[in-house]
Tab-separated table of C-alpha atoms and ligand atoms in Angstrom:
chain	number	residue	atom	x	y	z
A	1	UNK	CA	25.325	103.531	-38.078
A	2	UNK	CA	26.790	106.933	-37.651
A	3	UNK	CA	29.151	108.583	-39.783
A	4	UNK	CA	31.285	111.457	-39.596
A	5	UNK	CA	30.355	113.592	-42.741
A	6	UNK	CA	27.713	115.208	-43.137
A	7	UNK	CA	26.270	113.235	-46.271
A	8	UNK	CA	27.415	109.998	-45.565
A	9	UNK	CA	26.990	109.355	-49.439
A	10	UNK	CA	29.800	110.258	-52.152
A	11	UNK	CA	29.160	111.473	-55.407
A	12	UNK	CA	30.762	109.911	-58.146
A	13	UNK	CA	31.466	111.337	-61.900
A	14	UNK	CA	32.131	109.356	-64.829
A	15	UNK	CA	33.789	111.850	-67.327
A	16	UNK	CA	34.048	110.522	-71.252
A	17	UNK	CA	35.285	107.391	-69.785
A	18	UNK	CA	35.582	104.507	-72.231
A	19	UNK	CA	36.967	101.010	-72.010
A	20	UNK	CA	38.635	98.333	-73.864
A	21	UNK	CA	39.741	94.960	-73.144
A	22	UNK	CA	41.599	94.141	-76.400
A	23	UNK	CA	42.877	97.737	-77.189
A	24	UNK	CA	40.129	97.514	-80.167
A	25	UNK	CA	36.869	96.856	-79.216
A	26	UNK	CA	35.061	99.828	-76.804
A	27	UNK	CA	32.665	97.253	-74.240
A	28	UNK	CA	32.394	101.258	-72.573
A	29	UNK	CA	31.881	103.974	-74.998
A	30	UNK	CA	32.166	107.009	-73.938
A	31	UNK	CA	30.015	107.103	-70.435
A	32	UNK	CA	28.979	110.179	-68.619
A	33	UNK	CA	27.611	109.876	-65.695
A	34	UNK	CA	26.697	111.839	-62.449
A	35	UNK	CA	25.249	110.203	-59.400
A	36	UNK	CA	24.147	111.930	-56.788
A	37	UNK	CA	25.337	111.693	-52.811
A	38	UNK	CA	23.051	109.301	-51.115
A	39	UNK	CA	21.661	108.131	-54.555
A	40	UNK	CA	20.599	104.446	-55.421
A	41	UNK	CA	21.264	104.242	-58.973
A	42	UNK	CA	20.551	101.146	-60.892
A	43	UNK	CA	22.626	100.375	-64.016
A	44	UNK	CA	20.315	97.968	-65.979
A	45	UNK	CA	20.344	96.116	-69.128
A	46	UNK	CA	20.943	92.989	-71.003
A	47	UNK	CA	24.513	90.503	-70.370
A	48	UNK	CA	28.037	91.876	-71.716
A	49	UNK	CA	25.982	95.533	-72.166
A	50	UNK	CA	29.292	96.879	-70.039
A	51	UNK	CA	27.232	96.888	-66.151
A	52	UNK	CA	30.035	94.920	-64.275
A	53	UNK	CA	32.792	96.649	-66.219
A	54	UNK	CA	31.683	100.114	-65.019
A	55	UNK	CA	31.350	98.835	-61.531
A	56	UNK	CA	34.839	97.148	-62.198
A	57	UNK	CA	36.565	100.634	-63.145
A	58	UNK	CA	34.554	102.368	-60.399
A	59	UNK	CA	35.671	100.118	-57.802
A	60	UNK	CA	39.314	100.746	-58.742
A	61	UNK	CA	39.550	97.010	-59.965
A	62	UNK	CA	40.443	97.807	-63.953
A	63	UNK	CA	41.373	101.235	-65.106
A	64	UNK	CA	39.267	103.587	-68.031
A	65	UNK	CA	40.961	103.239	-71.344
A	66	UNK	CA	40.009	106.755	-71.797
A	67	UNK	CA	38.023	109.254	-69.106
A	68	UNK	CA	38.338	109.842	-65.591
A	69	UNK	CA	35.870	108.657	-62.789
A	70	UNK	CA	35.765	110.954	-59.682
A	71	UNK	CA	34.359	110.374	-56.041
A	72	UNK	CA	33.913	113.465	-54.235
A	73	UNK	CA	35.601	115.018	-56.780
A	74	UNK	CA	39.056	113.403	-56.886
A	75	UNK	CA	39.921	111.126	-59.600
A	76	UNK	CA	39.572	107.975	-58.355
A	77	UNK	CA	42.629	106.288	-59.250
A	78	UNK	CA	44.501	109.025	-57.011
A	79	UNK	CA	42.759	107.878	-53.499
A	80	UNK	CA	44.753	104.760	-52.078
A	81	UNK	CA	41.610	101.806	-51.735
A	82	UNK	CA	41.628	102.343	-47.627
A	83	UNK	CA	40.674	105.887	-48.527
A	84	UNK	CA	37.835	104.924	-50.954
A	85	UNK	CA	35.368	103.798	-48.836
A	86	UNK	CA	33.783	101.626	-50.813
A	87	UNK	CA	31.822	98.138	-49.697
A	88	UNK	CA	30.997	95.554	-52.425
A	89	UNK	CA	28.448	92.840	-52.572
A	90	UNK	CA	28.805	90.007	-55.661
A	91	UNK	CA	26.431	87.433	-56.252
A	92	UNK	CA	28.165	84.523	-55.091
A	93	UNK	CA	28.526	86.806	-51.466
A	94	UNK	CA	32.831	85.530	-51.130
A	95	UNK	CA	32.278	85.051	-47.592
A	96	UNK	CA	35.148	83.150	-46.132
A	97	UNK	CA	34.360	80.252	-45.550
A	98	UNK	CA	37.111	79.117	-42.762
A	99	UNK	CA	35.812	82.218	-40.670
A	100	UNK	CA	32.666	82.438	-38.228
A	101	UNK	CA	29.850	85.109	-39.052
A	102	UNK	CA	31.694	87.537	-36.575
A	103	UNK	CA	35.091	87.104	-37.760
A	104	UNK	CA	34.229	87.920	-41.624
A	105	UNK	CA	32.312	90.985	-40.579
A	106	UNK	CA	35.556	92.105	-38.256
A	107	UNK	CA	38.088	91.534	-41.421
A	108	UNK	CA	36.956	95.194	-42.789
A	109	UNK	CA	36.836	96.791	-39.286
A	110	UNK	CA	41.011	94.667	-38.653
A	111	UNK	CA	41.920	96.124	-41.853
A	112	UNK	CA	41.264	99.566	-41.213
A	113	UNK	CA	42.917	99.286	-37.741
A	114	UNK	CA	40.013	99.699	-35.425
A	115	UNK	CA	40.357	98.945	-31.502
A	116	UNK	CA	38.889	95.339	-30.229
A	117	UNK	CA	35.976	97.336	-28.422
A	118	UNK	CA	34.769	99.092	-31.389
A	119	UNK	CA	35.137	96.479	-33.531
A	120	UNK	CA	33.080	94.588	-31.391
A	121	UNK	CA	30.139	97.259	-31.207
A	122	UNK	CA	30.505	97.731	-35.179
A	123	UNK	CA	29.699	93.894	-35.847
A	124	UNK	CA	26.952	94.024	-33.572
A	125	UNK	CA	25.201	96.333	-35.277
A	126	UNK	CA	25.489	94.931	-38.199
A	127	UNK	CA	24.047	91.433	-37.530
A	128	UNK	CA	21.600	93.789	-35.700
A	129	UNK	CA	21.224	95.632	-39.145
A	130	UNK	CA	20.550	91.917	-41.339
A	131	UNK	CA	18.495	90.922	-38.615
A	132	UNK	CA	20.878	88.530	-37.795
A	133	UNK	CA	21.491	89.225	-34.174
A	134	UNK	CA	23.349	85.839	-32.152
A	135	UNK	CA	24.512	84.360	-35.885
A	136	UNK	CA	28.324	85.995	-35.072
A	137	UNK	CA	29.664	82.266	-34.227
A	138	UNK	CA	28.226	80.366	-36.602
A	139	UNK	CA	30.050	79.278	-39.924
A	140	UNK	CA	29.353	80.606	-43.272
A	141	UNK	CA	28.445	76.928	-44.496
A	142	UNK	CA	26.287	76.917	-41.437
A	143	UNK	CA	23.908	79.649	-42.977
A	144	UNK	CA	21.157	79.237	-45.606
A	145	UNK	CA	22.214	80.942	-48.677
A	146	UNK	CA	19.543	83.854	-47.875
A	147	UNK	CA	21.402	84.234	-44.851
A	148	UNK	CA	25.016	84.546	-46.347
A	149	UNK	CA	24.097	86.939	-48.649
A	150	UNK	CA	22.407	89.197	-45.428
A	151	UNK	CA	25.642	88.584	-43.757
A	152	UNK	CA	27.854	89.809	-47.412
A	153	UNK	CA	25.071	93.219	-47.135
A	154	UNK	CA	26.373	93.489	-43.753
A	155	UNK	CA	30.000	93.214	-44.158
A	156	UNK	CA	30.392	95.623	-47.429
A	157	UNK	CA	28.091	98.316	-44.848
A	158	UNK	CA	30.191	96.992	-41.743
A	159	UNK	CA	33.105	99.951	-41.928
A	160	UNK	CA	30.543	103.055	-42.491
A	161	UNK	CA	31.279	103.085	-46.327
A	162	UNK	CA	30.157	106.402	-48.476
A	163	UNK	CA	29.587	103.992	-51.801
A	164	UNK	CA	28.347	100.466	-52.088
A	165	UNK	CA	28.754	98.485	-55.063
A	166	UNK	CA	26.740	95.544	-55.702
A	167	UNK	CA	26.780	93.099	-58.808
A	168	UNK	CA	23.705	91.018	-59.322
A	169	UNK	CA	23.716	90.522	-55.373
A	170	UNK	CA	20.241	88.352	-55.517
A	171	UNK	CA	20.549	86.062	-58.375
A	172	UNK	CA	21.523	83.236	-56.613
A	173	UNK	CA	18.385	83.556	-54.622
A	174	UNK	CA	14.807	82.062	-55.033
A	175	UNK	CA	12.094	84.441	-55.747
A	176	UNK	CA	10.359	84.724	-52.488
A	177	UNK	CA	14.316	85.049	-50.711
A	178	UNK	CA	15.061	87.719	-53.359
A	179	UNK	CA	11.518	90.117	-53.001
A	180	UNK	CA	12.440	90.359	-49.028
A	181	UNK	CA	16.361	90.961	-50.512
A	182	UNK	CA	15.295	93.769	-52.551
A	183	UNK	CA	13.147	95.247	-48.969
A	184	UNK	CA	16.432	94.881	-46.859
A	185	UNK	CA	18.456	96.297	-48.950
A	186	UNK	CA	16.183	99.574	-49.774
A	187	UNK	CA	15.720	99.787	-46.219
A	188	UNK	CA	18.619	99.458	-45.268
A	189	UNK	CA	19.813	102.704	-48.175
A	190	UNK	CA	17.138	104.623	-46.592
A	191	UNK	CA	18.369	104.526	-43.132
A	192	UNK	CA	22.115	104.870	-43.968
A	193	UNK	CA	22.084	107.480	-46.829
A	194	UNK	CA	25.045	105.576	-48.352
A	195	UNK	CA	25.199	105.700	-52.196
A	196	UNK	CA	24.366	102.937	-54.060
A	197	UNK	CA	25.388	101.675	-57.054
A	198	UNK	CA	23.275	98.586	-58.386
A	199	UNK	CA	24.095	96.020	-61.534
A	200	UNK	CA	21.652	94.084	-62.368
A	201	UNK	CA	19.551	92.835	-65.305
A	202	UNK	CA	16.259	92.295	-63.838
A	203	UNK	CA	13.962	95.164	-64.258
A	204	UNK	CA	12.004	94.431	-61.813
A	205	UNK	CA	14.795	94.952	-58.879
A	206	UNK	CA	15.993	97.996	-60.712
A	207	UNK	CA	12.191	99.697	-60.852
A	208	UNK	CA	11.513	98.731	-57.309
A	209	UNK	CA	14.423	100.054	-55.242
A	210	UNK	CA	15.685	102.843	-57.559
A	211	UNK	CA	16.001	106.397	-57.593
A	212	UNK	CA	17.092	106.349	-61.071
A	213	UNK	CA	17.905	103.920	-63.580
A	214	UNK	CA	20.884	103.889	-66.401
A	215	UNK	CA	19.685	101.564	-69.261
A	216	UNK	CA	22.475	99.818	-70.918
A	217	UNK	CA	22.774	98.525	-74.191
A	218	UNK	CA	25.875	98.166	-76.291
A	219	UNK	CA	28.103	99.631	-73.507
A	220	UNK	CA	26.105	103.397	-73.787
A	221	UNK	CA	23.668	104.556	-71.279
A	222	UNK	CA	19.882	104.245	-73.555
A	223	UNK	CA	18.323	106.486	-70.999
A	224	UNK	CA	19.115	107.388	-67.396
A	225	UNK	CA	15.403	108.217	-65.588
A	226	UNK	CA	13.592	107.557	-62.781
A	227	UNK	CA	11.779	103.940	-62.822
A	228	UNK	CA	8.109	105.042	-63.712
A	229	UNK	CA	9.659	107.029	-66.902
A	230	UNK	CA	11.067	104.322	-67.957
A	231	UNK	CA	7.682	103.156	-68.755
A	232	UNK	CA	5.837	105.991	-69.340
A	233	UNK	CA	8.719	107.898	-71.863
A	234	UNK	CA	11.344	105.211	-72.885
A	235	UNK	CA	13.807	107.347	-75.278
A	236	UNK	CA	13.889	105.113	-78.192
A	237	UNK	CA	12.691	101.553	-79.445
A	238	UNK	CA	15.488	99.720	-77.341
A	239	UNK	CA	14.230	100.999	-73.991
A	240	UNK	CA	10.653	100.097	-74.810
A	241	UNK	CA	10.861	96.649	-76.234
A	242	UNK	CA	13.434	96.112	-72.980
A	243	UNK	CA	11.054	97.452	-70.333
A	244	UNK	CA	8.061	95.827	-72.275
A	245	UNK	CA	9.616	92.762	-72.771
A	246	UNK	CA	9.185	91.629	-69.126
A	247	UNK	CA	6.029	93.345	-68.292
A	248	UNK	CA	4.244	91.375	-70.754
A	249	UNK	CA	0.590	90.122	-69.649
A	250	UNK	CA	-0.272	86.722	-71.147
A	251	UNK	CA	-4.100	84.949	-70.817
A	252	UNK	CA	-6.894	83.236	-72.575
A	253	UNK	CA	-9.922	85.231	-74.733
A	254	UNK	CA	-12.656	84.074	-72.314
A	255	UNK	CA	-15.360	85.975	-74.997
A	256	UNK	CA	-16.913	88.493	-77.065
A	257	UNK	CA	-18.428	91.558	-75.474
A	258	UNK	CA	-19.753	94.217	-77.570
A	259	UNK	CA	-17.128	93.576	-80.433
A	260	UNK	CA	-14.603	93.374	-78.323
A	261	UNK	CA	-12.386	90.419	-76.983
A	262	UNK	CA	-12.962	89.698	-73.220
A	263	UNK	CA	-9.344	88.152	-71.630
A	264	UNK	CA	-9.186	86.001	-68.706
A	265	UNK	CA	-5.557	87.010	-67.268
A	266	UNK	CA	-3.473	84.475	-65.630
A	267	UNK	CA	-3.405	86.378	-62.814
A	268	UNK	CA	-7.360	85.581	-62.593
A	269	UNK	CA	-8.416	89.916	-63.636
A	270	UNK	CA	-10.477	89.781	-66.548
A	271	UNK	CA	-10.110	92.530	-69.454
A	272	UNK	CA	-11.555	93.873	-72.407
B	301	ADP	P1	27.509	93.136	-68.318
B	301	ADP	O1	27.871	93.367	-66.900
B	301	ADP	O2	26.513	94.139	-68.836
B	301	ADP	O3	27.079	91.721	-68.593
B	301	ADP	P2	30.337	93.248	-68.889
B	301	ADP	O4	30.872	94.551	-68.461
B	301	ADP	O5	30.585	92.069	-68.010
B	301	ADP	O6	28.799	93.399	-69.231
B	301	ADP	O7	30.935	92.892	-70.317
B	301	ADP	C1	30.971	93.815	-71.401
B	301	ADP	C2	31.845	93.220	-72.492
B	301	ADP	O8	33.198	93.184	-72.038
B	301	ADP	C3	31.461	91.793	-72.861
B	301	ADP	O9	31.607	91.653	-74.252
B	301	ADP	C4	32.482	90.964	-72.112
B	301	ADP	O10	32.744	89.769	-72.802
B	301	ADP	C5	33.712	91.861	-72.120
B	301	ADP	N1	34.569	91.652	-70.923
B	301	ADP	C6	34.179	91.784	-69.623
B	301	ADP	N2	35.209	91.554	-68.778
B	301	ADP	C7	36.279	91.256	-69.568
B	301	ADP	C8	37.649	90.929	-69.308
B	301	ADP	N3	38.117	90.848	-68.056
B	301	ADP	N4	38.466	90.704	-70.373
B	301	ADP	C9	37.995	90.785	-71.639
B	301	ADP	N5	36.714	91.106	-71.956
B	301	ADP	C10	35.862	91.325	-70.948
């Protein structure tokens, strides 16, 4: 898809934003963040660590107790939401349901007041785009849920946006659905240069499709570093027992060799 700007990515700022719900209790303490035009960056960590409420406030949907998020540079809550440019995926994809395939990816392209012709092309490409070419007439309840989630990628990247948000996109999909997922998706960020903002708390999405990843725990970043630091240099105990805790090996001592302990893997390697 081509874009007008020269970086079709925005840069967003979080500035000493906080949040609270209750007027009390900070589920955001003070965040500052800078991604980076074009960036994916992947917010991980464990439920209620303040993810989807970040996504929330940088989406427009709840405002910063305290703080100001920029995009491009203007405070966000300034820009009126046709002027964001923002596309959002959620995990339970919101398609609607009384629409075909084609007439939920035109909704974005109505909205913005785009001509029948271009409108046309637009969703074209981006069945084209899911691999989802001929699909445009079929129902949403028609689809397999693999499908409808292609289909919500598609319509949050229909309208050339400069940011996409996306909330635990795959977890309603089975392991093998969510692996090719992860490959669309990170394809798809290559090829577009949009910015990416990711919520999720599976490390192993966040390590394979990031540029960078913002560990969350107790609504403060832990660390904010490219995947493979994460493992080689966590920052303190919670980032290591975090990343370790899911890249545990488990397996059966097989025997003794030399002194040492010889461990059949359940992936089938064998070590000592
Ligand atoms: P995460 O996405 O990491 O699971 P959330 O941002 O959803 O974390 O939640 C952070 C904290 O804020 C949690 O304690 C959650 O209960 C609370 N929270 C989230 N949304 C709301 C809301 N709309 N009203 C009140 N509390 C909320």
């Amino acid at each position: 898809m081509s874009s007008q700007r020269e970086t079709p990515g925005a840069a967003v700022k979080f500035d000493g934003v906080q949040k609270s719900y209750d007027g009390e209790t900070l589920v955001v303490k003070d965040l500052n963040l800078d991604i980076r035009a074009g960036e994916f960056l992947t917010m991980l960590g464990p439920s209620g660590s303040g993810k989807t409420t970040c996504l929330m406030m940088l989406a427009g949907f709840e405002p910063p107790t305290h703080g100001e998020i920029f995009l491009d540079g203007q405070p966000i809550g300034q820009l009126p939401p046709h002027k964001r440019g923002i596309g959002m995926v959620f995990q339970n994809y919101a398609l609607f349901p009384h629409m075909t395939v084609g007439e939920n990816l035109a909704y974005p392209l109505k909205v913005r007041g785009l001509s029948k012709s271009d409108i046309k092309a637009k969703v074209e490409r981006a069945l084209a785009m899911v691999e989802l070419s001929g699909f445009g007439g079929r129902r949403p309840a028609q689809l397999s849920g693999g499908q409808q989630q292609r289909i919500a990628v598609a319509r949050a990247l229909v309208f050339e946006p400069n940011l996409v948000l996306m909330d635990e996109p795959l977890g309603a999909l089975d392991k093998q659905l969510r692996e090719q997922m992860q490959y669309e998706i990170k394809h798809i960020h290559e090829n577009l240069g949009v910015t990416v903002v990711y919520v999720t708390h599976d490390q192993t999405e966040a390590l394979t499709m990031s540029d960078r990843v913002a560990v969350f725990n107790d609504g403060k970043i832990q660390q904010l570093s490219p995947p493979e630091e994460l493992y080689e240099h966590p920052h303190n105990s919670f980032v290591a027992q975090f990343i370790g805790e899911n890249n545990k090996l488990s397996g059966t001592i097989s025997k003794m060799v030399n002194g040492h302990c010889e461990v059949t893997l359940d992936t089938g390697a064998t070590v000592t």
